[in-house]
PDB file of C-alpha atoms in Angstrom:
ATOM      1  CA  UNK A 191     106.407 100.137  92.791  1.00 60.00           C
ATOM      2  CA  UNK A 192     108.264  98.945  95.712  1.00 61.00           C
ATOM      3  CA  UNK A 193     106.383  98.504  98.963  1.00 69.00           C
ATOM      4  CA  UNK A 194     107.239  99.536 102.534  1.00 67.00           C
ATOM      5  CA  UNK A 195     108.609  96.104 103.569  1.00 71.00           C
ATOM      6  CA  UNK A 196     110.957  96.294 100.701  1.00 73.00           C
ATOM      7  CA  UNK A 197     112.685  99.873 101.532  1.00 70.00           C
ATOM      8  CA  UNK A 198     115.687  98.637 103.737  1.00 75.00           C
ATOM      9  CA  UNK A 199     116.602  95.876 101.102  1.00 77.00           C
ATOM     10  CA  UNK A 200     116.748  98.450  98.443  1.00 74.00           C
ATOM     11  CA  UNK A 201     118.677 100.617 101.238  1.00 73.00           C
ATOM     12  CA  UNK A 202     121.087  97.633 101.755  1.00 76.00           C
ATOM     13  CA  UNK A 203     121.551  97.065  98.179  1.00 79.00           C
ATOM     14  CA  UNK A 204     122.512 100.625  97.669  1.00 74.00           C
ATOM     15  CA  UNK A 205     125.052 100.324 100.487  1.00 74.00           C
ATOM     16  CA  UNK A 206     127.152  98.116  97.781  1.00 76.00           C
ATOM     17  CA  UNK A 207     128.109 100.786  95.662  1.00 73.00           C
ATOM     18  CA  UNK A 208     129.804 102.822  98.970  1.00 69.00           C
ATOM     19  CA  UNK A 209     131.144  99.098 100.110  1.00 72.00           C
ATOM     20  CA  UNK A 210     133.000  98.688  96.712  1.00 72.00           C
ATOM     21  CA  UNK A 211     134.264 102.486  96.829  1.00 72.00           C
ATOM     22  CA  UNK A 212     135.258 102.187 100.006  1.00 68.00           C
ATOM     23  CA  UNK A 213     138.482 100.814  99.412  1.00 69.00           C
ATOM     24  CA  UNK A 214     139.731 104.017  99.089  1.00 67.00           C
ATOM     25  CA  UNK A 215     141.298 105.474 102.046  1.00 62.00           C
ATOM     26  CA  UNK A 216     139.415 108.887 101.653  1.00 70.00           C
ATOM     27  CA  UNK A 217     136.668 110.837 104.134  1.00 74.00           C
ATOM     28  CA  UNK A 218     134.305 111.265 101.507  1.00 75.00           C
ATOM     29  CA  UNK A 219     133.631 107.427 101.867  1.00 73.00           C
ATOM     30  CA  UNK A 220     131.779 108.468 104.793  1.00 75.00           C
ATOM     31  CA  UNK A 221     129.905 111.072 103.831  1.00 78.00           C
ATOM     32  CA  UNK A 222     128.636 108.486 101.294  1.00 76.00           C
ATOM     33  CA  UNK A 223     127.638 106.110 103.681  1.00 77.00           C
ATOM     34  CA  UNK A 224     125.776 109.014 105.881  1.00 80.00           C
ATOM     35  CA  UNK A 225     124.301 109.948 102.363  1.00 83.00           C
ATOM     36  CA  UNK A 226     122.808 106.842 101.299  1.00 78.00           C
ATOM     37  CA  UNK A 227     121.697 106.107 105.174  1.00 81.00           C
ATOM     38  CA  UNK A 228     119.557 109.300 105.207  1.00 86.00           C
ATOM     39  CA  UNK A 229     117.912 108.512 101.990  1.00 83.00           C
ATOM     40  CA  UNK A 230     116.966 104.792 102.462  1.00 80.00           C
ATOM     41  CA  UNK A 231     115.581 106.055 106.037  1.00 82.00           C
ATOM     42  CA  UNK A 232     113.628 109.228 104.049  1.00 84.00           C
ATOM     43  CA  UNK A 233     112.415 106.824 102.031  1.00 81.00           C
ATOM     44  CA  UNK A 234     111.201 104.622 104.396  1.00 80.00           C
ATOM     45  CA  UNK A 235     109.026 107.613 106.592  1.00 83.00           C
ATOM     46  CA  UNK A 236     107.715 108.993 103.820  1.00 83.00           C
ATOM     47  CA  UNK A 237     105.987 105.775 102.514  1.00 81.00           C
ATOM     48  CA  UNK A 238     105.138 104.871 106.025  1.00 80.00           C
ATOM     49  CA  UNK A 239     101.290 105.946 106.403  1.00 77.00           C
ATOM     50  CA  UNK A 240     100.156 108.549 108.066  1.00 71.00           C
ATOM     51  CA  UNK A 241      98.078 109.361 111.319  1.00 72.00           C
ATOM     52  CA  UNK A 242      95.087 110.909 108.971  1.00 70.00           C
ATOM     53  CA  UNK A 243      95.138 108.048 106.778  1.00 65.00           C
ATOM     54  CA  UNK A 244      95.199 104.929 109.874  1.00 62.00           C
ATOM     55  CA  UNK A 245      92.583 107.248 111.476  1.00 65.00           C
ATOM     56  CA  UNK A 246      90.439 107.103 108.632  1.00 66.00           C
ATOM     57  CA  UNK A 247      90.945 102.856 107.759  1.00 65.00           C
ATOM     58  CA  UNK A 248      89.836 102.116 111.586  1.00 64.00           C
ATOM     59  CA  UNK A 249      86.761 104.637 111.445  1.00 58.00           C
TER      60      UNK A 249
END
């Protein structure tokens, strides 16, 4: 299981993918890009903890 710290390399390394397809001249190369963006950054929020739970480690 990955951890928290190790979301935006995982989000980087999924940027490569987009990189190599975007040398085609086409707008759907962006939406990729937006695409894989939004997921590495849903990613990251949902694993990030939550008020309950840092509430609950400091009480």
């Amino acid at each position: 299981m990955i951890s928290v710290h190790q979301v935006p390399v995982v989000g980087l390394l999924a940027l490569l993918p987009v990189a190599a397809y975007a040398f085609s001249i086409s707008t759907v190369v962006a939406v990729a890009l937006v695409n894989v963006v939004l997921i590495a950054a849903s990613v990251y929020v949902m694993f990030l903890p939550s008020e309950s739970t840092v509430k609950a480690a400091s009480a």
